[in-house]
Short mmCIF file of C-alpha atoms in Angstrom, two decimals:
data_model
loop_
_atom_site.label_atom_id
_atom_site.label_comp_id
_atom_site.label_asym_id
_atom_site.label_seq_id
_atom_site.Cartn_x
_atom_site.Cartn_y
_atom_site.Cartn_z
CA MET A 1159 0.00 0.05 -0.02
CA HIS A 1160 1.13 3.60 -0.75
CA ALA A 1161 2.68 5.06 2.46
CA LYS A 1162 0.59 8.22 2.28
CA LEU A 1163 -2.57 6.22 1.75
CA GLU A 1164 -1.86 3.85 4.60
CA ILE A 1165 -1.42 6.90 7.06
CA ARG A 1166 -4.68 8.41 5.87
CA LEU A 1167 -6.44 5.17 6.39
CA MET A 1168 -4.99 4.66 9.92
CA THR A 1169 -6.03 8.09 10.85
CA ALA A 1170 -9.51 7.52 9.54
CA THR A 1171 -9.80 4.23 11.37
CA ASP A 1172 -8.68 5.75 14.63
CA ASP A 1173 -11.13 8.56 14.34
CA LEU A 1174 -14.07 6.25 13.51
CA ALA A 1175 -13.24 3.99 16.53
CA LEU A 1176 -13.98 6.75 18.91
CA ALA A 1177 -16.85 5.97 21.32
CA PRO A 1178 -20.17 7.02 19.78
CA ALA A 1179 -21.91 10.30 20.91
CA THR A 1180 -24.00 9.98 24.05
CA HIS A 1181 -27.63 11.01 24.51
CA PRO A 1182 -28.87 13.48 25.46
CA ALA A 1183 -26.49 15.67 23.56
CA PRO A 1184 -26.43 19.37 23.70
CA VAL A 1185 -28.02 21.27 20.87
CA PRO A 1186 -25.19 22.01 18.50
CA ASP A 1187 -24.42 25.48 17.02
CA THR A 1188 -25.70 24.29 13.53
CA PRO A 1189 -28.37 26.62 12.12
CA ARG A 1190 -31.90 25.59 13.11
CA ASP A 1191 -33.05 25.16 9.45
CA GLU A 1192 -30.04 23.07 8.58
CA ARG A 1193 -30.73 20.70 11.62
CA ALA A 1194 -34.28 20.62 10.57
CA ARG A 1195 -33.38 19.53 7.03
CA ILE A 1196 -30.97 16.84 8.19
CA ALA A 1197 -33.52 15.45 10.69
CA ALA A 1198 -36.25 15.40 7.95
CA HIS A 1199 -34.25 13.49 5.64
CA LEU A 1200 -33.46 10.88 8.36
CA LEU A 1201 -37.13 10.59 9.11
CA GLU A 1202 -38.29 9.93 5.62
CA PRO A 1203 -39.46 6.38 4.80
CA GLN A 1204 -36.21 5.98 2.91
CA ALA A 1205 -33.63 7.58 5.23
CA SER A 1206 -31.05 9.63 3.53
CA ILE A 1207 -28.09 12.03 4.24
CA SER A 1208 -27.06 14.62 1.69
CA PRO A 1209 -23.64 13.82 0.08
CA ARG A 1210 -22.45 17.26 0.91
CA TYR A 1211 -22.00 15.99 4.44
CA LEU A 1212 -19.39 13.42 3.23
CA TYR A 1213 -16.91 16.23 2.96
CA ASP A 1214 -15.89 17.33 6.44
CA PRO A 1215 -12.21 17.78 6.94
CA LEU A 1216 -11.61 14.11 7.54
CA GLY A 1217 -13.94 13.28 4.64
CA CYS A 1218 -11.96 15.48 2.31
CA HIS A 1219 -8.65 13.64 3.28
CA LEU A 1220 -10.33 10.29 2.88
CA PHE A 1221 -11.62 11.21 -0.61
CA ASP A 1222 -8.12 12.20 -1.54
CA ALA A 1223 -6.89 8.78 -0.45
CA ILE A 1224 -9.66 7.19 -2.47
CA THR A 1225 -8.36 8.80 -5.59
CA GLU A 1226 -5.01 6.98 -5.21
CA LEU A 1227 -6.66 3.47 -5.04
CA SER A 1228 -5.91 1.12 -7.80
CA GLU A 1229 -9.59 0.36 -8.07
CA TYR A 1230 -10.73 3.95 -8.40
CA TYR A 1231 -10.21 4.55 -12.13
CA PRO A 1232 -11.79 7.99 -12.59
CA THR A 1233 -9.01 10.24 -11.35
CA ARG A 1234 -6.26 8.52 -13.25
CA THR A 1235 -8.28 8.04 -16.41
CA GLU A 1236 -9.30 11.73 -16.41
CA ARG A 1237 -5.69 12.69 -15.90
CA ALA A 1238 -4.53 10.57 -18.75
CA ILE A 1239 -7.30 12.06 -21.09
CA ALA A 1240 -6.17 15.48 -20.07
CA GLN A 1241 -2.53 14.80 -20.78
CA GLN A 1242 -3.19 13.10 -24.16
CA HIS A 1243 -5.60 15.76 -25.33
CA ARG A 1244 -4.21 18.92 -23.56
CA ASP A 1245 -3.44 21.02 -26.69
CA ALA A 1246 -6.85 20.20 -28.51
CA ILE A 1247 -8.82 21.00 -25.32
CA ALA A 1248 -6.90 24.10 -24.63
CA ALA A 1249 -7.22 25.14 -28.16
CA PHE A 1250 -11.07 24.69 -28.07
CA LEU A 1251 -11.32 26.81 -24.89
CA VAL A 1252 -8.96 29.61 -25.96
CA ALA A 1253 -10.68 29.99 -29.31
CA HIS A 1254 -13.77 31.02 -27.45
CA VAL A 1255 -12.69 32.85 -24.42
CA GLY A 1256 -9.11 33.84 -25.36
CA ARG A 1257 -6.01 33.38 -23.18
CA GLN A 1258 -5.86 34.50 -19.61
CA ALA A 1259 -9.58 33.98 -19.03
CA PRO A 1260 -10.42 33.30 -15.36
CA LEU A 1261 -10.35 29.59 -14.35
CA VAL A 1262 -13.17 28.87 -11.93
CA ASP A 1263 -12.68 25.59 -10.20
CA LEU A 1264 -16.00 24.19 -8.99
CA GLY A 1265 -15.76 21.80 -6.01
CA ALA A 1266 -11.94 22.48 -5.91
CA GLY A 1267 -11.13 20.44 -2.83
CA SER A 1268 -7.44 20.01 -2.67
CA CYS A 1269 -6.94 22.16 -5.89
CA GLY A 1270 -4.96 19.34 -7.37
CA LYS A 1271 -6.33 19.32 -11.02
CA ALA A 1272 -6.80 22.93 -12.12
CA PRO A 1273 -3.12 23.79 -12.07
CA PHE A 1274 -2.54 21.45 -14.99
CA TRP A 1275 -4.44 23.99 -17.08
CA PHE A 1276 -2.76 27.16 -15.92
CA GLY A 1277 -0.09 27.03 -18.61
CA PRO A 1278 -2.14 25.86 -21.59
CA LEU A 1279 -4.84 28.40 -20.82
CA GLY A 1280 -2.47 31.25 -19.92
CA CYS A 1281 -4.36 31.47 -16.64
CA THR A 1282 -3.64 34.47 -14.46
CA ASP A 1283 -6.83 34.42 -12.40
CA TYR A 1284 -7.81 31.29 -10.46
CA LEU A 1285 -10.89 31.02 -8.26
CA ALA A 1286 -11.28 28.00 -6.17
CA VAL A 1287 -14.91 27.29 -5.11
CA ASP A 1288 -15.78 24.71 -2.36
CA LEU A 1289 -17.84 24.46 0.85
CA ALA A 1290 -14.70 23.33 2.79
CA ARG A 1291 -12.95 26.70 2.94
CA GLU A 1292 -10.21 25.60 5.42
CA HIS A 1293 -9.20 22.61 3.26
CA VAL A 1294 -9.01 24.84 0.08
CA GLU A 1295 -7.16 27.65 1.75
CA HIS A 1296 -4.50 25.12 2.95
CA ALA A 1297 -4.07 23.89 -0.62
CA LEU A 1298 -3.76 27.47 -1.90
CA LEU A 1299 -0.80 28.13 0.28
CA GLY A 1300 1.45 25.83 -1.60
CA LEU A 1301 -0.03 26.86 -5.01
CA ARG A 1302 0.65 30.47 -4.56
CA THR A 1303 4.35 29.58 -3.98
CA ARG A 1304 4.53 27.55 -7.17
CA HIS A 1305 2.47 29.92 -9.25
CA PRO A 1306 3.31 33.45 -8.15
CA GLY A 1307 1.92 35.00 -11.39
CA VAL A 1308 -1.60 33.59 -10.79
CA ARG A 1309 -4.13 35.60 -8.73
CA MET A 1310 -5.78 32.97 -6.42
CA ARG A 1311 -8.96 33.30 -4.47
CA CYS A 1312 -11.36 31.08 -2.59
CA VAL A 1313 -15.02 31.40 -2.37
CA ALA A 1314 -16.91 29.04 0.13
CA LEU A 1315 -20.30 28.14 -1.10
CA ASP A 1316 -22.66 25.14 -1.59
CA LEU A 1317 -22.85 24.39 -5.38
CA VAL A 1318 -26.31 22.88 -4.84
CA TRP A 1319 -28.01 25.90 -3.28
CA ASP A 1320 -25.83 28.90 -3.79
CA LEU A 1321 -24.23 28.59 -7.25
CA PRO A 1322 -25.93 31.74 -8.82
CA GLN A 1323 -24.21 33.83 -6.00
CA LEU A 1324 -20.89 32.94 -7.62
CA ALA A 1325 -21.66 35.31 -10.48
CA ALA A 1326 -20.82 38.21 -8.15
CA HIS A 1327 -17.11 36.87 -8.08
CA VAL A 1328 -16.76 36.28 -11.88
CA GLU A 1329 -16.03 39.52 -13.61
CA ARG A 1330 -15.58 38.57 -17.23
CA PRO A 1331 -16.02 35.50 -19.49
CA ALA A 1332 -14.45 32.50 -17.75
CA VAL A 1333 -13.69 28.84 -18.04
CA LEU A 1334 -15.77 26.89 -15.48
CA PHE A 1335 -13.94 23.68 -14.51
CA TYR A 1336 -15.82 20.86 -13.00
CA PRO A 1337 -13.72 17.64 -12.93
CA GLY A 1338 -13.97 14.32 -11.46
CA SER A 1339 -17.57 13.58 -12.55
CA SER A 1340 -18.94 15.41 -9.61
CA ILE A 1341 -22.00 16.11 -11.86
CA SER A 1342 -22.73 12.40 -11.58
CA ASN A 1343 -23.97 12.99 -7.91
CA PHE A 1344 -27.06 14.83 -9.05
CA GLU A 1345 -30.31 13.48 -10.31
CA PRO A 1346 -30.44 14.01 -14.09
CA GLU A 1347 -32.87 16.90 -13.82
CA GLN A 1348 -30.81 18.47 -11.10
CA ALA A 1349 -27.75 18.07 -13.34
CA VAL A 1350 -29.51 20.14 -15.98
CA ARG A 1351 -30.44 22.87 -13.58
CA LEU A 1352 -26.87 23.08 -12.26
CA LEU A 1353 -25.41 23.17 -15.72
CA ARG A 1354 -27.81 26.02 -16.61
CA GLU A 1355 -26.78 27.84 -13.50
CA MET A 1356 -23.01 27.30 -14.45
CA ARG A 1357 -23.78 28.78 -17.86
CA ALA A 1358 -25.10 32.00 -16.24
CA VAL A 1359 -21.96 32.16 -14.05
CA ALA A 1360 -19.59 31.64 -17.09
CA ARG A 1361 -20.77 35.14 -18.53
CA GLY A 1362 -20.44 34.01 -22.00
CA GLY A 1363 -17.35 31.77 -21.39
CA ALA A 1364 -16.85 28.02 -21.53
CA LEU A 1365 -17.12 24.80 -19.57
CA LEU A 1366 -14.67 21.85 -19.03
CA ILE A 1367 -16.31 19.01 -17.20
CA GLY A 1368 -15.40 15.48 -16.39
CA VAL A 1369 -18.05 12.80 -16.84
CA ASP A 1370 -17.92 9.15 -15.67
CA LEU A 1371 -19.43 6.76 -18.40
CA TRP A 1372 -21.56 3.64 -17.95
CA LYS A 1373 -19.37 0.36 -17.69
CA SER A 1374 -19.56 -3.15 -16.33
CA ALA A 1375 -20.93 -3.64 -12.80
CA ALA A 1376 -17.99 -5.41 -11.65
CA GLU A 1377 -15.67 -2.53 -12.42
CA LEU A 1378 -18.07 -0.07 -10.68
CA GLN A 1379 -18.48 -2.27 -7.72
CA ALA A 1380 -14.70 -2.40 -7.18
CA ALA A 1381 -14.32 1.35 -7.59
CA TYR A 1382 -16.96 2.04 -4.94
CA ASP A 1383 -16.17 -0.71 -2.56
CA ASP A 1384 -12.26 -0.93 -2.49
CA ALA A 1385 -10.53 -3.89 -0.81
CA VAL A 1386 -8.63 -1.70 1.47
CA GLY A 1387 -11.81 -0.22 3.02
CA VAL A 1388 -11.08 3.44 2.36
CA THR A 1389 -14.47 4.09 0.76
CA ALA A 1390 -16.14 2.39 3.62
CA ALA A 1391 -14.30 4.69 6.09
CA PHE A 1392 -15.34 7.70 3.93
CA ASN A 1393 -19.02 6.78 3.92
CA ARG A 1394 -19.18 5.86 7.64
CA ASN A 1395 -17.34 9.15 8.51
CA VAL A 1396 -20.57 11.02 7.45
CA LEU A 1397 -22.20 9.60 10.56
CA GLN A 1398 -19.73 11.30 12.65
CA HIS A 1399 -20.24 14.55 10.98
CA ILE A 1400 -24.13 14.17 11.42
CA ASN A 1401 -23.42 13.61 15.12
CA ARG A 1402 -21.70 16.88 15.34
CA LEU A 1403 -24.22 18.79 13.36
CA LEU A 1404 -27.37 17.36 14.71
CA GLY A 1405 -26.30 16.32 18.23
CA ALA A 1406 -27.12 12.64 17.20
CA ASP A 1407 -25.70 9.45 18.61
CA PHE A 1408 -24.80 7.37 15.59
CA ASP A 1409 -22.29 4.65 16.26
CA PRO A 1410 -20.38 4.32 12.86
CA ARG A 1411 -19.07 0.90 14.06
CA GLN A 1412 -22.75 -0.39 13.85
CA TRP A 1413 -23.15 0.52 10.18
CA GLN A 1414 -21.97 -1.34 7.04
CA HIS A 1415 -20.89 0.36 3.72
CA ILE A 1416 -22.73 -0.93 0.74
CA ALA A 1417 -22.23 0.09 -2.99
CA HIS A 1418 -25.20 -0.99 -5.00
CA VAL A 1419 -24.98 -0.96 -8.78
CA ASP A 1420 -28.41 -0.16 -10.34
CA GLY A 1421 -28.27 -1.14 -14.03
CA GLU A 1422 -31.64 0.17 -14.84
CA ARG A 1423 -30.92 3.70 -13.66
CA GLN A 1424 -27.26 3.45 -14.63
CA ARG A 1425 -25.99 4.66 -11.30
CA VAL A 1426 -24.11 3.52 -8.10
CA GLU A 1427 -25.82 3.99 -4.89
CA MET A 1428 -23.80 4.42 -1.71
CA ARG A 1429 -25.59 3.19 1.25
CA LEU A 1430 -25.13 2.59 5.08
CA ALA A 1431 -26.87 -0.50 6.35
CA ALA A 1432 -27.74 -1.00 10.12
CA ILE A 1433 -25.77 -3.81 11.74
CA GLY A 1434 -28.60 -4.95 14.10
CA ALA A 1435 -31.77 -3.06 15.06
CA GLN A 1436 -31.03 0.21 16.72
CA THR A 1437 -32.46 3.60 17.65
CA VAL A 1438 -30.61 6.73 16.86
CA ARG A 1439 -31.50 9.85 18.85
CA TRP A 1440 -30.83 13.58 18.65
CA PRO A 1441 -32.15 16.63 20.53
CA GLY A 1442 -35.94 16.69 19.56
CA GLY A 1443 -36.11 13.40 17.68
CA GLU A 1444 -35.16 9.92 17.00
CA ARG A 1445 -35.29 7.16 14.40
CA HIS A 1446 -35.57 3.43 14.82
CA PHE A 1447 -33.69 1.34 12.23
CA ALA A 1448 -34.40 -2.33 11.72
CA ASP A 1449 -31.52 -4.77 11.02
CA ALA A 1450 -30.10 -4.14 7.55
CA GLU A 1451 -32.33 -1.12 7.06
CA TYR A 1452 -30.17 1.48 5.14
CA ILE A 1453 -29.46 5.18 4.85
CA HIS A 1454 -28.95 6.51 1.32
CA THR A 1455 -25.85 8.70 1.26
CA GLU A 1456 -24.90 9.21 -2.36
CA ASN A 1457 -25.84 8.58 -5.96
CA SER A 1458 -23.30 8.39 -8.89
CA TYR A 1459 -24.91 8.36 -12.22
CA LYS A 1460 -22.98 7.06 -15.22
CA TRP A 1461 -23.62 8.61 -18.60
CA THR A 1462 -23.32 7.81 -22.23
CA LEU A 1463 -21.49 10.29 -24.62
CA ASP A 1464 -24.70 11.08 -26.49
CA GLY A 1465 -26.75 11.40 -23.19
CA PHE A 1466 -24.44 13.96 -21.61
CA ALA A 1467 -24.15 16.00 -24.84
CA ALA A 1468 -27.94 16.15 -24.87
CA CYS A 1469 -27.90 17.21 -21.24
CA LEU A 1470 -25.36 20.04 -22.02
CA ARG A 1471 -27.58 21.28 -24.88
CA GLN A 1472 -30.75 21.18 -22.73
CA ALA A 1473 -28.94 23.51 -20.22
CA GLY A 1474 -28.08 25.93 -23.06
CA TRP A 1475 -24.45 25.02 -23.55
CA GLN A 1476 -23.36 25.01 -27.23
CA ALA A 1477 -20.93 23.01 -29.49
CA PRO A 1478 -20.13 20.31 -26.99
CA ARG A 1479 -17.11 18.32 -27.68
CA ASN A 1480 -15.70 15.21 -25.94
CA TRP A 1481 -12.37 13.46 -25.42
CA THR A 1482 -12.23 9.85 -23.97
CA ASP A 1483 -9.77 7.15 -23.07
CA ASP A 1484 -9.24 4.19 -25.27
CA HIS A 1485 -11.96 2.05 -23.46
CA ASP A 1486 -14.53 4.96 -23.20
CA ARG A 1487 -14.56 4.71 -19.33
CA PHE A 1488 -14.42 8.35 -18.88
CA ALA A 1489 -14.75 11.57 -20.73
CA LEU A 1490 -13.89 15.16 -20.69
CA PHE A 1491 -16.43 17.52 -22.21
CA ALA A 1492 -15.95 21.12 -23.31
CA ALA A 1493 -18.71 23.50 -24.32
CA THR A 1494 -19.36 27.17 -24.99
CA ALA A 1495 -21.84 29.43 -23.33
#
């Protein structure tokens, strides 16, 4: 195992092995409407937790570790496509927005992918957008040293609810960068809405977006339920995050990570299944879970090339082009506003 990955996994295991929260818990500082929204989703017939809560500081580090796994093909495949087709992709974007257009990195995380495009696009203005401000600001410290000629800013907002607010920070036609197939986490109709909002933010610019493609169930299963258990730790960690936000008493050790491949809907569902019947409590509420009853934590839709091109056009993007790997496992799409 890669040494850095092993350290991250050990840290995650230690954190998840902490004793579960006790009840009654004090009411946390989380805004009341957010607590109400979390509780409402837990109380639905099919309990769910928004995937946004997967990415607390530990979750961000765990996801970085996931991208290094041999089973997790999207990151290395997307990187290979970018390296192989860099000049063609950059030419497409520069032809529309010119050189030195702002590069807006949506869901920037560790800011590990956008710098690849600084040179080809002549980037002098980089805007990293992510809900996890602390994680992004830490990444920008190193980037500023390595790229002193690039102005770097961070905007902390929730892409799901607040993306239109980003327009206030984009002063001219920009290249919006949304890699890693994060668009796959949205229901198809939500993806169209988000892409439409991106188009408004781009101010007549362009989009470069990563898209995971439909493939065999076996390959998807391995990618979302790795042998080392990093994805399982990542998924269970969301319960610790909910404990802090809601004042709940989830015991992550009593939940099993499940990756379910739904061939009919062409998506992977991440679930947490109860190991034995249990009742989870929080200030003002509780939910009983039967043995094997699950909480739905994330969807990851897989697209076809024609299907995603149609999605872009429906959202108002024009002239979509795509570049893929030799096995059509992943694609980079570019389009103009």
